[in-house]
């Protein structure tokens, strides 16, 4: 078994197609198929459901795939660690973040790009539980999540601002004269929401129920991007976090604060506490301490 076989397995999961996976790995399709069959023979397991085309992974294949991802993440971390030992800040910083919070991750990432020009970045939208699991397994270097949803004893934490909310709207479609709004004011606007079951949506429902009002929900999606598209097109307005950069995406976007509209759950940037902790995670976590301490001072 070698690391390339694991990469081929992961590429097949990402593309769900033998030819596309081979192209992604810069090898021929017969070579990819041969190497995966070799892995199956070595493990004594059937990993792939095969017909005339790729049909998915067997239950055993799904379990091996999870291990392959963990091993590949460890391999990448090892290479980054070796580079850092030589004074080179290279590799990939993998950051998980809850979908909506009063934190603009691009401020952090932009400052890191200026300091470490050879570093690359992957930002994943995940639940707090998924982020905690990824950081614990060294599959993510850092995470931004709600702290009340995780075991905080497992992580080093930088406390971030609580999530405060406002009404995001496009001035071409809606004109708001107020400097602040109340929950009751929102009944005057068509609203877009994340789908039911998501943390942010649950807080919205609790806030409206507490105010004794029923919002005019006209649009729903599990994608923040699609909600923003709906706001831009004039389909709706949306209750969104303040200070996370959304209003800067469009010169016509404005966000008006809603009085007493806070998510009380604390938000934090987390790093794995148990050794081994990657030097890349530790370095970027230290930089984050300086960045967010400076912001809090301001």
PDB file of N, CA and C in Angstrom, residues 38-139:
ATOM      1  N   UNK A  38      -5.352  -3.521  -6.848  1.00  0.00           N
ATOM      2  CA  UNK A  38      -4.206  -3.984  -6.062  1.00  0.00           C
ATOM      3  C   UNK A  38      -4.411  -3.692  -4.574  1.00  0.00           C
ATOM      4  N   UNK A  39      -4.990  -2.529  -4.279  1.00  0.00           N
ATOM      5  CA  UNK A  39      -5.286  -2.187  -2.889  1.00  0.00           C
ATOM      6  C   UNK A  39      -6.341  -3.129  -2.316  1.00  0.00           C
ATOM      7  N   UNK A  40      -7.350  -3.444  -3.113  1.00  0.00           N
ATOM      8  CA  UNK A  40      -8.384  -4.371  -2.662  1.00  0.00           C
ATOM      9  C   UNK A  40      -7.794  -5.752  -2.365  1.00  0.00           C
ATOM     10  N   UNK A  41      -6.907  -6.192  -3.231  1.00  0.00           N
ATOM     11  CA  UNK A  41      -6.286  -7.510  -3.016  1.00  0.00           C
ATOM     12  C   UNK A  41      -5.434  -7.511  -1.752  1.00  0.00           C
ATOM     13  N   UNK A  42      -4.711  -6.434  -1.537  1.00  0.00           N
ATOM     14  CA  UNK A  42      -3.857  -6.350  -0.346  1.00  0.00           C
ATOM     15  C   UNK A  42      -4.686  -6.357   0.933  1.00  0.00           C
ATOM     16  N   UNK A  43      -5.830  -5.674   0.895  1.00  0.00           N
ATOM     17  CA  UNK A  43      -6.691  -5.600   2.082  1.00  0.00           C
ATOM     18  C   UNK A  43      -7.617  -6.814   2.205  1.00  0.00           C
ATOM     19  N   UNK A  44      -7.788  -7.536   1.104  1.00  0.00           N
ATOM     20  CA  UNK A  44      -8.708  -8.668   1.113  1.00  0.00           C
ATOM     21  C   UNK A  44     -10.165  -8.224   1.177  1.00  0.00           C
ATOM     22  N   UNK A  45     -10.466  -7.066   0.571  1.00  0.00           N
ATOM     23  CA  UNK A  45     -11.810  -6.506   0.615  1.00  0.00           C
ATOM     24  C   UNK A  45     -12.209  -5.989  -0.764  1.00  0.00           C
ATOM     25  N   UNK A  46     -13.502  -6.017  -1.044  1.00  0.00           N
ATOM     26  CA  UNK A  46     -14.036  -5.346  -2.233  1.00  0.00           C
ATOM     27  C   UNK A  46     -14.451  -3.949  -1.799  1.00  0.00           C
ATOM     28  N   UNK A  47     -13.835  -2.939  -2.388  1.00  0.00           N
ATOM     29  CA  UNK A  47     -14.090  -1.553  -1.999  1.00  0.00           C
ATOM     30  C   UNK A  47     -15.053  -0.841  -2.933  1.00  0.00           C
ATOM     31  N   UNK A  48     -15.056  -1.262  -4.206  1.00  0.00           N
ATOM     32  CA  UNK A  48     -15.794  -0.541  -5.241  1.00  0.00           C
ATOM     33  C   UNK A  48     -16.904  -1.418  -5.819  1.00  0.00           C
ATOM     34  N   UNK A  49     -18.076  -0.838  -6.010  1.00  0.00           N
ATOM     35  CA  UNK A  49     -19.157  -1.501  -6.737  1.00  0.00           C
ATOM     36  C   UNK A  49     -18.981  -1.182  -8.207  1.00  0.00           C
ATOM     37  N   UNK A  50     -18.749  -2.210  -8.989  1.00  0.00           N
ATOM     38  CA  UNK A  50     -18.439  -2.009 -10.408  1.00  0.00           C
ATOM     39  C   UNK A  50     -19.520  -2.629 -11.287  1.00  0.00           C
ATOM     40  N   UNK A  51     -19.915  -1.893 -12.311  1.00  0.00           N
ATOM     41  CA  UNK A  51     -20.754  -2.417 -13.377  1.00  0.00           C
ATOM     42  C   UNK A  51     -20.083  -1.989 -14.664  1.00  0.00           C
ATOM     43  N   UNK A  52     -20.883  -1.447 -15.573  1.00  0.00           N
ATOM     44  CA  UNK A  52     -20.287  -0.857 -16.771  1.00  0.00           C
ATOM     45  C   UNK A  52     -19.591   0.457 -16.441  1.00  0.00           C
ATOM     46  N   UNK A  53     -19.951   0.998 -15.294  1.00  0.00           N
ATOM     47  CA  UNK A  53     -19.325   2.235 -14.811  1.00  0.00           C
ATOM     48  C   UNK A  53     -19.244   2.170 -13.293  1.00  0.00           C
ATOM     49  N   UNK A  54     -18.662   3.218 -12.697  1.00  0.00           N
ATOM     50  CA  UNK A  54     -18.558   3.287 -11.240  1.00  0.00           C
ATOM     51  C   UNK A  54     -19.951   3.379 -10.617  1.00  0.00           C
ATOM     52  N   UNK A  55     -20.237   2.513  -9.651  1.00  0.00           N
ATOM     53  CA  UNK A  55     -21.560   2.473  -9.025  1.00  0.00           C
ATOM     54  C   UNK A  55     -21.521   2.828  -7.540  1.00  0.00           C
ATOM     55  N   UNK A  56     -20.351   3.175  -7.026  1.00  0.00           N
ATOM     56  CA  UNK A  56     -20.273   3.562  -5.621  1.00  0.00           C
ATOM     57  C   UNK A  56     -19.311   2.680  -4.844  1.00  0.00           C
ATOM     58  N   UNK A  57     -19.243   2.923  -3.555  1.00  0.00           N
ATOM     59  CA  UNK A  57     -18.385   2.153  -2.659  1.00  0.00           C
ATOM     60  C   UNK A  57     -19.216   1.124  -1.891  1.00  0.00           C
ATOM     61  N   UNK A  58     -18.608   0.003  -1.605  1.00  0.00           N
ATOM     62  CA  UNK A  58     -19.225  -0.975  -0.710  1.00  0.00           C
ATOM     63  C   UNK A  58     -19.208  -0.405   0.710  1.00  0.00           C
ATOM     64  N   UNK A  59     -19.979  -0.984   1.650  1.00  0.00           N
ATOM     65  CA  UNK A  59     -19.891  -0.525   3.047  1.00  0.00           C
ATOM     66  C   UNK A  59     -18.464  -0.585   3.587  1.00  0.00           C
ATOM     67  N   UNK A  60     -17.727  -1.655   3.192  1.00  0.00           N
ATOM     68  CA  UNK A  60     -16.323  -1.758   3.609  1.00  0.00           C
ATOM     69  C   UNK A  60     -15.486  -0.654   2.961  1.00  0.00           C
ATOM     70  N   UNK A  61     -15.820  -0.350   1.703  1.00  0.00           N
ATOM     71  CA  UNK A  61     -15.101   0.702   0.994  1.00  0.00           C
ATOM     72  C   UNK A  61     -15.293   2.059   1.641  1.00  0.00           C
ATOM     73  N   UNK A  62     -16.516   2.326   2.133  1.00  0.00           N
ATOM     74  CA  UNK A  62     -16.778   3.602   2.808  1.00  0.00           C
ATOM     75  C   UNK A  62     -15.932   3.730   4.068  1.00  0.00           C
ATOM     76  N   UNK A  63     -15.765   2.622   4.787  1.00  0.00           N
ATOM     77  CA  UNK A  63     -14.960   2.662   6.021  1.00  0.00           C
ATOM     78  C   UNK A  63     -13.481   2.854   5.696  1.00  0.00           C
ATOM     79  N   UNK A  64     -13.011   2.185   4.655  1.00  0.00           N
ATOM     80  CA  UNK A  64     -11.613   2.353   4.251  1.00  0.00           C
ATOM     81  C   UNK A  64     -11.380   3.757   3.716  1.00  0.00           C
ATOM     82  N   UNK A  65     -12.379   4.305   3.016  1.00  0.00           N
ATOM     83  CA  UNK A  65     -12.273   5.662   2.484  1.00  0.00           C
ATOM     84  C   UNK A  65     -12.080   6.683   3.606  1.00  0.00           C
ATOM     85  N   UNK A  66     -12.789   6.497   4.715  1.00  0.00           N
ATOM     86  CA  UNK A  66     -12.631   7.411   5.858  1.00  0.00           C
ATOM     87  C   UNK A  66     -11.206   7.352   6.400  1.00  0.00           C
ATOM     88  N   UNK A  67     -10.656   6.144   6.484  1.00  0.00           N
ATOM     89  CA  UNK A  67      -9.264   6.007   6.938  1.00  0.00           C
ATOM     90  C   UNK A  67      -8.295   6.608   5.924  1.00  0.00           C
ATOM     91  N   UNK A  68      -8.603   6.452   4.641  1.00  0.00           N
ATOM     92  CA  UNK A  68      -7.731   7.004   3.602  1.00  0.00           C
ATOM     93  C   UNK A  68      -7.654   8.518   3.729  1.00  0.00           C
ATOM     94  N   UNK A  69      -8.793   9.152   3.993  1.00  0.00           N
ATOM     95  CA  UNK A  69      -8.800  10.611   4.157  1.00  0.00           C
ATOM     96  C   UNK A  69      -7.974  11.025   5.370  1.00  0.00           C
ATOM     97  N   UNK A  70      -8.113  10.282   6.464  1.00  0.00           N
ATOM     98  CA  UNK A  70      -7.349  10.607   7.674  1.00  0.00           C
ATOM     99  C   UNK A  70      -5.852  10.431   7.441  1.00  0.00           C
ATOM    100  N   UNK A  71      -5.475   9.358   6.755  1.00  0.00           N
ATOM    101  CA  UNK A  71      -4.053   9.100   6.495  1.00  0.00           C
ATOM    102  C   UNK A  71      -3.474  10.134   5.542  1.00  0.00           C
ATOM    103  N   UNK A  72      -4.257  10.514   4.527  1.00  0.00           N
ATOM    104  CA  UNK A  72      -3.766  11.515   3.585  1.00  0.00           C
ATOM    105  C   UNK A  72      -3.616  12.876   4.269  1.00  0.00           C
ATOM    106  N   UNK A  73      -4.553  13.202   5.171  1.00  0.00           N
ATOM    107  CA  UNK A  73      -4.444  14.452   5.927  1.00  0.00           C
ATOM    108  C   UNK A  73      -3.183  14.426   6.797  1.00  0.00           C
ATOM    109  N   UNK A  74      -2.907  13.272   7.418  1.00  0.00           N
ATOM    110  CA  UNK A  74      -1.705  13.146   8.244  1.00  0.00           C
ATOM    111  C   UNK A  74      -0.448  13.260   7.391  1.00  0.00           C
ATOM    112  N   UNK A  75      -0.485  12.684   6.193  1.00  0.00           N
ATOM    113  CA  UNK A  75       0.657  12.766   5.284  1.00  0.00           C
ATOM    114  C   UNK A  75       0.931  14.205   4.882  1.00  0.00           C
ATOM    115  N   UNK A  76      -0.137  14.944   4.543  1.00  0.00           N
ATOM    116  CA  UNK A  76       0.024  16.354   4.172  1.00  0.00           C
ATOM    117  C   UNK A  76       0.550  17.160   5.355  1.00  0.00           C
ATOM    118  N   UNK A  77       0.035  16.838   6.551  1.00  0.00           N
ATOM    119  CA  UNK A  77       0.512  17.523   7.748  1.00  0.00           C
ATOM    120  C   UNK A  77       1.979  17.254   8.021  1.00  0.00           C
ATOM    121  N   UNK A  78       2.400  16.022   7.781  1.00  0.00           N
ATOM    122  CA  UNK A  78       3.803  15.661   7.974  1.00  0.00           C
ATOM    123  C   UNK A  78       4.700  16.452   7.027  1.00  0.00           C
ATOM    124  N   UNK A  79       4.284  16.575   5.779  1.00  0.00           N
ATOM    125  CA  UNK A  79       5.082  17.324   4.812  1.00  0.00           C
ATOM    126  C   UNK A  79       5.160  18.802   5.190  1.00  0.00           C
ATOM    127  N   UNK A  80       4.016  19.366   5.634  1.00  0.00           N
ATOM    128  CA  UNK A  80       4.021  20.761   6.059  1.00  0.00           C
ATOM    129  C   UNK A  80       4.903  20.950   7.286  1.00  0.00           C
ATOM    130  N   UNK A  81       4.869  19.974   8.195  1.00  0.00           N
ATOM    131  CA  UNK A  81       5.693  20.041   9.403  1.00  0.00           C
ATOM    132  C   UNK A  81       7.173  20.036   9.039  1.00  0.00           C
ATOM    133  N   UNK A  82       7.554  19.182   8.100  1.00  0.00           N
ATOM    134  CA  UNK A  82       8.950  19.112   7.672  1.00  0.00           C
ATOM    135  C   UNK A  82       9.395  20.434   7.062  1.00  0.00           C
ATOM    136  N   UNK A  83       8.507  21.050   6.271  1.00  0.00           N
ATOM    137  CA  UNK A  83       8.843  22.340   5.660  1.00  0.00           C
ATOM    138  C   UNK A  83       9.006  23.419   6.723  1.00  0.00           C
ATOM    139  N   UNK A  84       8.130  23.401   7.730  1.00  0.00           N
ATOM    140  CA  UNK A  84       8.219  24.392   8.795  1.00  0.00           C
ATOM    141  C   UNK A  84       9.500  24.219   9.611  1.00  0.00           C
ATOM    142  N   UNK A  85       9.942  22.984   9.774  1.00  0.00           N
ATOM    143  CA  UNK A  85      11.197  22.727  10.479  1.00  0.00           C
ATOM    144  C   UNK A  85      12.381  23.356   9.742  1.00  0.00           C
ATOM    145  N   UNK A  86      12.215  23.546   8.442  1.00  0.00           N
ATOM    146  CA  UNK A  86      13.258  24.176   7.634  1.00  0.00           C
ATOM    147  C   UNK A  86      13.005  25.670   7.449  1.00  0.00           C
ATOM    148  N   UNK A  87      12.033  26.194   8.189  1.00  0.00           N
ATOM    149  CA  UNK A  87      11.746  27.620   8.113  1.00  0.00           C
ATOM    150  C   UNK A  87      10.854  28.014   6.955  1.00  0.00           C
ATOM    151  N   UNK A  88      10.213  27.043   6.302  1.00  0.00           N
ATOM    152  CA  UNK A  88       9.356  27.329   5.149  1.00  0.00           C
ATOM    153  C   UNK A  88       7.887  27.188   5.561  1.00  0.00           C
ATOM    154  N   UNK A  89       7.115  28.244   5.391  1.00  0.00           N
ATOM    155  CA  UNK A  89       5.684  28.173   5.695  1.00  0.00           C
ATOM    156  C   UNK A  89       4.957  27.871   4.388  1.00  0.00           C
ATOM    157  N   UNK A  90       4.773  26.585   4.135  1.00  0.00           N
ATOM    158  CA  UNK A  90       4.123  26.133   2.907  1.00  0.00           C
ATOM    159  C   UNK A  90       3.049  25.127   3.279  1.00  0.00           C
ATOM    160  N   UNK A  91       2.283  24.720   2.298  1.00  0.00           N
ATOM    161  CA  UNK A  91       1.249  23.732   2.537  1.00  0.00           C
ATOM    162  C   UNK A  91      -0.131  24.348   2.464  1.00  0.00           C
ATOM    163  N   UNK A  92      -1.098  23.689   3.114  1.00  0.00           N
ATOM    164  CA  UNK A  92      -2.502  24.084   3.046  1.00  0.00           C
ATOM    165  C   UNK A  92      -3.054  24.267   4.449  1.00  0.00           C
ATOM    166  N   UNK A  93      -3.627  25.436   4.705  1.00  0.00           N
ATOM    167  CA  UNK A  93      -4.327  25.673   5.962  1.00  0.00           C
ATOM    168  C   UNK A  93      -5.795  25.345   5.741  1.00  0.00           C
ATOM    169  N   UNK A  94      -6.271  24.329   6.459  1.00  0.00           N
ATOM    170  CA  UNK A  94      -7.658  23.885   6.326  1.00  0.00           C
ATOM    171  C   UNK A  94      -8.451  24.445   7.507  1.00  0.00           C
ATOM    172  N   UNK A  95      -9.455  25.262   7.191  1.00  0.00           N
ATOM    173  CA  UNK A  95     -10.231  25.968   8.198  1.00  0.00           C
ATOM    174  C   UNK A  95     -11.708  25.635   8.028  1.00  0.00           C
ATOM    175  N   UNK A  96     -12.336  25.156   9.094  1.00  0.00           N
ATOM    176  CA  UNK A  96     -13.774  24.920   9.086  1.00  0.00           C
ATOM    177  C   UNK A  96     -14.484  26.065   9.775  1.00  0.00           C
ATOM    178  N   UNK A  97     -15.698  26.400   9.296  1.00  0.00           N
ATOM    179  CA  UNK A  97     -16.436  27.514   9.891  1.00  0.00           C
ATOM    180  C   UNK A  97     -17.932  27.260   9.818  1.00  0.00           C
ATOM    181  N   UNK A  98     -18.637  27.605  10.896  1.00  0.00           N
ATOM    182  CA  UNK A  98     -20.098  27.526  10.859  1.00  0.00           C
ATOM    183  C   UNK A  98     -20.601  28.523   9.808  1.00  0.00           C
ATOM    184  N   UNK A  99     -21.735  28.219   9.161  1.00  0.00           N
ATOM    185  CA  UNK A  99     -22.155  29.024   8.005  1.00  0.00           C
ATOM    186  C   UNK A  99     -22.344  30.506   8.277  1.00  0.00           C
ATOM    187  N   UNK A 100     -22.919  30.879   9.424  1.00  0.00           N
ATOM    188  CA  UNK A 100     -23.227  32.283   9.665  1.00  0.00           C
ATOM    189  C   UNK A 100     -22.807  32.682  11.075  1.00  0.00           C
ATOM    190  N   UNK A 101     -21.911  33.631  11.165  1.00  0.00           N
ATOM    191  CA  UNK A 101     -21.448  34.176  12.447  1.00  0.00           C
ATOM    192  C   UNK A 101     -20.915  35.578  12.183  1.00  0.00           C
ATOM    193  N   UNK A 102     -20.791  36.365  13.252  1.00  0.00           N
ATOM    194  CA  UNK A 102     -20.288  37.741  13.105  1.00  0.00           C
ATOM    195  C   UNK A 102     -18.764  37.760  13.016  1.00  0.00           C
ATOM    196  N   UNK A 103     -18.242  36.977  12.111  1.00  0.00           N
ATOM    197  CA  UNK A 103     -16.801  36.876  11.877  1.00  0.00           C
ATOM    198  C   UNK A 103     -16.578  36.832  10.379  1.00  0.00           C
ATOM    199  N   UNK A 104     -15.715  37.687   9.872  1.00  0.00           N
ATOM    200  CA  UNK A 104     -15.341  37.648   8.461  1.00  0.00           C
ATOM    201  C   UNK A 104     -14.017  36.896   8.359  1.00  0.00           C
ATOM    202  N   UNK A 105     -14.036  35.642   7.918  1.00  0.00           N
ATOM    203  CA  UNK A 105     -12.798  34.859   7.879  1.00  0.00           C
ATOM    204  C   UNK A 105     -11.776  35.409   6.892  1.00  0.00           C
ATOM    205  N   UNK A 106     -12.245  36.204   5.929  1.00  0.00           N
ATOM    206  CA  UNK A 106     -11.335  36.718   4.915  1.00  0.00           C
ATOM    207  C   UNK A 106     -10.364  37.754   5.478  1.00  0.00           C
ATOM    208  N   UNK A 107     -10.739  38.397   6.575  1.00  0.00           N
ATOM    209  CA  UNK A 107      -9.797  39.322   7.217  1.00  0.00           C
ATOM    210  C   UNK A 107      -8.583  38.542   7.711  1.00  0.00           C
ATOM    211  N   UNK A 108      -8.844  37.424   8.369  1.00  0.00           N
ATOM    212  CA  UNK A 108      -7.782  36.549   8.886  1.00  0.00           C
ATOM    213  C   UNK A 108      -6.962  35.960   7.739  1.00  0.00           C
ATOM    214  N   UNK A 109      -7.660  35.424   6.743  1.00  0.00           N
ATOM    215  CA  UNK A 109      -6.961  34.771   5.635  1.00  0.00           C
ATOM    216  C   UNK A 109      -6.149  35.781   4.831  1.00  0.00           C
ATOM    217  N   UNK A 110      -6.699  36.973   4.608  1.00  0.00           N
ATOM    218  CA  UNK A 110      -5.969  37.986   3.841  1.00  0.00           C
ATOM    219  C   UNK A 110      -4.662  38.371   4.530  1.00  0.00           C
ATOM    220  N   UNK A 111      -4.696  38.536   5.839  1.00  0.00           N
ATOM    221  CA  UNK A 111      -3.479  38.889   6.575  1.00  0.00           C
ATOM    222  C   UNK A 111      -2.449  37.754   6.528  1.00  0.00           C
ATOM    223  N   UNK A 112      -2.950  36.508   6.560  1.00  0.00           N
ATOM    224  CA  UNK A 112      -2.029  35.371   6.458  1.00  0.00           C
ATOM    225  C   UNK A 112      -1.396  35.300   5.073  1.00  0.00           C
ATOM    226  N   UNK A 113      -2.179  35.605   4.027  1.00  0.00           N
ATOM    227  CA  UNK A 113      -1.614  35.560   2.670  1.00  0.00           C
ATOM    228  C   UNK A 113      -0.489  36.578   2.518  1.00  0.00           C
ATOM    229  N   UNK A 114      -0.612  37.708   3.195  1.00  0.00           N
ATOM    230  CA  UNK A 114       0.438  38.725   3.133  1.00  0.00           C
ATOM    231  C   UNK A 114       1.693  38.273   3.864  1.00  0.00           C
ATOM    232  N   UNK A 115       1.491  37.520   4.930  1.00  0.00           N
ATOM    233  CA  UNK A 115       2.621  37.078   5.746  1.00  0.00           C
ATOM    234  C   UNK A 115       3.257  35.796   5.197  1.00  0.00           C
ATOM    235  N   UNK A 116       2.417  34.907   4.644  1.00  0.00           N
ATOM    236  CA  UNK A 116       2.905  33.609   4.153  1.00  0.00           C
ATOM    237  C   UNK A 116       2.454  33.415   2.705  1.00  0.00           C
ATOM    238  N   UNK A 117       3.135  34.012   1.743  1.00  0.00           N
ATOM    239  CA  UNK A 117       2.673  33.988   0.349  1.00  0.00           C
ATOM    240  C   UNK A 117       2.635  32.600  -0.287  1.00  0.00           C
ATOM    241  N   UNK A 118       3.343  31.626   0.280  1.00  0.00           N
ATOM    242  CA  UNK A 118       3.359  30.288  -0.323  1.00  0.00           C
ATOM    243  C   UNK A 118       2.310  29.366   0.280  1.00  0.00           C
ATOM    244  N   UNK A 119       1.558  29.844   1.252  1.00  0.00           N
ATOM    245  CA  UNK A 119       0.526  29.038   1.890  1.00  0.00           C
ATOM    246  C   UNK A 119      -0.752  29.073   1.048  1.00  0.00           C
ATOM    247  N   UNK A 120      -1.468  27.950   1.002  1.00  0.00           N
ATOM    248  CA  UNK A 120      -2.776  27.899   0.346  1.00  0.00           C
ATOM    249  C   UNK A 120      -3.842  27.635   1.412  1.00  0.00           C
ATOM    250  N   UNK A 121      -5.110  27.843   1.034  1.00  0.00           N
ATOM    251  CA  UNK A 121      -6.179  27.817   2.028  1.00  0.00           C
ATOM    252  C   UNK A 121      -7.387  27.048   1.509  1.00  0.00           C
ATOM    253  N   UNK A 122      -8.002  26.299   2.411  1.00  0.00           N
ATOM    254  CA  UNK A 122      -9.289  25.665   2.128  1.00  0.00           C
ATOM    255  C   UNK A 122     -10.229  26.020   3.270  1.00  0.00           C
ATOM    256  N   UNK A 123     -11.386  26.602   2.922  1.00  0.00           N
ATOM    257  CA  UNK A 123     -12.379  27.009   3.918  1.00  0.00           C
ATOM    258  C   UNK A 123     -13.634  26.171   3.706  1.00  0.00           C
ATOM    259  N   UNK A 124     -14.050  25.464   4.757  1.00  0.00           N
ATOM    260  CA  UNK A 124     -15.192  24.554   4.663  1.00  0.00           C
ATOM    261  C   UNK A 124     -16.338  25.059   5.536  1.00  0.00           C
ATOM    262  N   UNK A 125     -17.558  25.031   4.990  1.00  0.00           N
ATOM    263  CA  UNK A 125     -18.753  25.368   5.760  1.00  0.00           C
ATOM    264  C   UNK A 125     -19.255  24.093   6.428  1.00  0.00           C
ATOM    265  N   UNK A 126     -19.260  24.087   7.766  1.00  0.00           N
ATOM    266  CA  UNK A 126     -19.546  22.861   8.511  1.00  0.00           C
ATOM    267  C   UNK A 126     -20.309  23.204   9.787  1.00  0.00           C
ATOM    268  N   UNK A 127     -20.889  22.186  10.408  1.00  0.00           N
ATOM    269  CA  UNK A 127     -21.511  22.367  11.716  1.00  0.00           C
ATOM    270  C   UNK A 127     -20.425  22.406  12.787  1.00  0.00           C
ATOM    271  N   UNK A 128     -20.766  22.887  13.972  1.00  0.00           N
ATOM    272  CA  UNK A 128     -19.793  22.949  15.066  1.00  0.00           C
ATOM    273  C   UNK A 128     -19.264  21.559  15.408  1.00  0.00           C
ATOM    274  N   UNK A 129     -20.156  20.560  15.408  1.00  0.00           N
ATOM    275  CA  UNK A 129     -19.734  19.195  15.726  1.00  0.00           C
ATOM    276  C   UNK A 129     -18.757  18.665  14.675  1.00  0.00           C
ATOM    277  N   UNK A 130     -19.026  18.938  13.414  1.00  0.00           N
ATOM    278  CA  UNK A 130     -18.120  18.492  12.342  1.00  0.00           C
ATOM    279  C   UNK A 130     -16.763  19.182  12.452  1.00  0.00           C
ATOM    280  N   UNK A 131     -16.785  20.465  12.797  1.00  0.00           N
ATOM    281  CA  UNK A 131     -15.531  21.207  12.945  1.00  0.00           C
ATOM    282  C   UNK A 131     -14.710  20.636  14.092  1.00  0.00           C
ATOM    283  N   UNK A 132     -15.353  20.403  15.233  1.00  0.00           N
ATOM    284  CA  UNK A 132     -14.641  19.848  16.384  1.00  0.00           C
ATOM    285  C   UNK A 132     -14.043  18.489  16.046  1.00  0.00           C
ATOM    286  N   UNK A 133     -14.797  17.666  15.330  1.00  0.00           N
ATOM    287  CA  UNK A 133     -14.295  16.346  14.943  1.00  0.00           C
ATOM    288  C   UNK A 133     -13.112  16.474  13.995  1.00  0.00           C
ATOM    289  N   UNK A 134     -13.212  17.388  13.013  1.00  0.00           N
ATOM    290  CA  UNK A 134     -12.128  17.566  12.047  1.00  0.00           C
ATOM    291  C   UNK A 134     -10.857  18.081  12.685  1.00  0.00           C
ATOM    292  N   UNK A 135     -10.984  19.029  13.620  1.00  0.00           N
ATOM    293  CA  UNK A 135      -9.808  19.564  14.310  1.00  0.00           C
ATOM    294  C   UNK A 135      -9.208  18.485  15.215  1.00  0.00           C
ATOM    295  N   UNK A 136     -10.054  17.719  15.883  1.00  0.00           N
ATOM    296  CA  UNK A 136      -9.572  16.653  16.771  1.00  0.00           C
ATOM    297  C   UNK A 136      -8.763  15.610  16.007  1.00  0.00           C
ATOM    298  N   UNK A 137      -9.165  15.340  14.770  1.00  0.00           N
ATOM    299  CA  UNK A 137      -8.513  14.307  13.965  1.00  0.00           C
ATOM    300  C   UNK A 137      -7.373  14.854  13.107  1.00  0.00           C
ATOM    301  N   UNK A 138      -7.032  16.139  13.287  1.00  0.00           N
ATOM    302  CA  UNK A 138      -6.001  16.785  12.464  1.00  0.00           C
ATOM    303  C   UNK A 138      -6.371  16.808  10.986  1.00  0.00           C
ATOM    304  N   UNK A 139      -7.684  16.756  10.693  1.00  0.00           N
ATOM    305  CA  UNK A 139      -8.137  16.913   9.320  1.00  0.00           C
ATOM    306  C   UNK A 139      -8.394  18.383   8.997  1.00  0.00           C
TER     307      UNK A 139
END
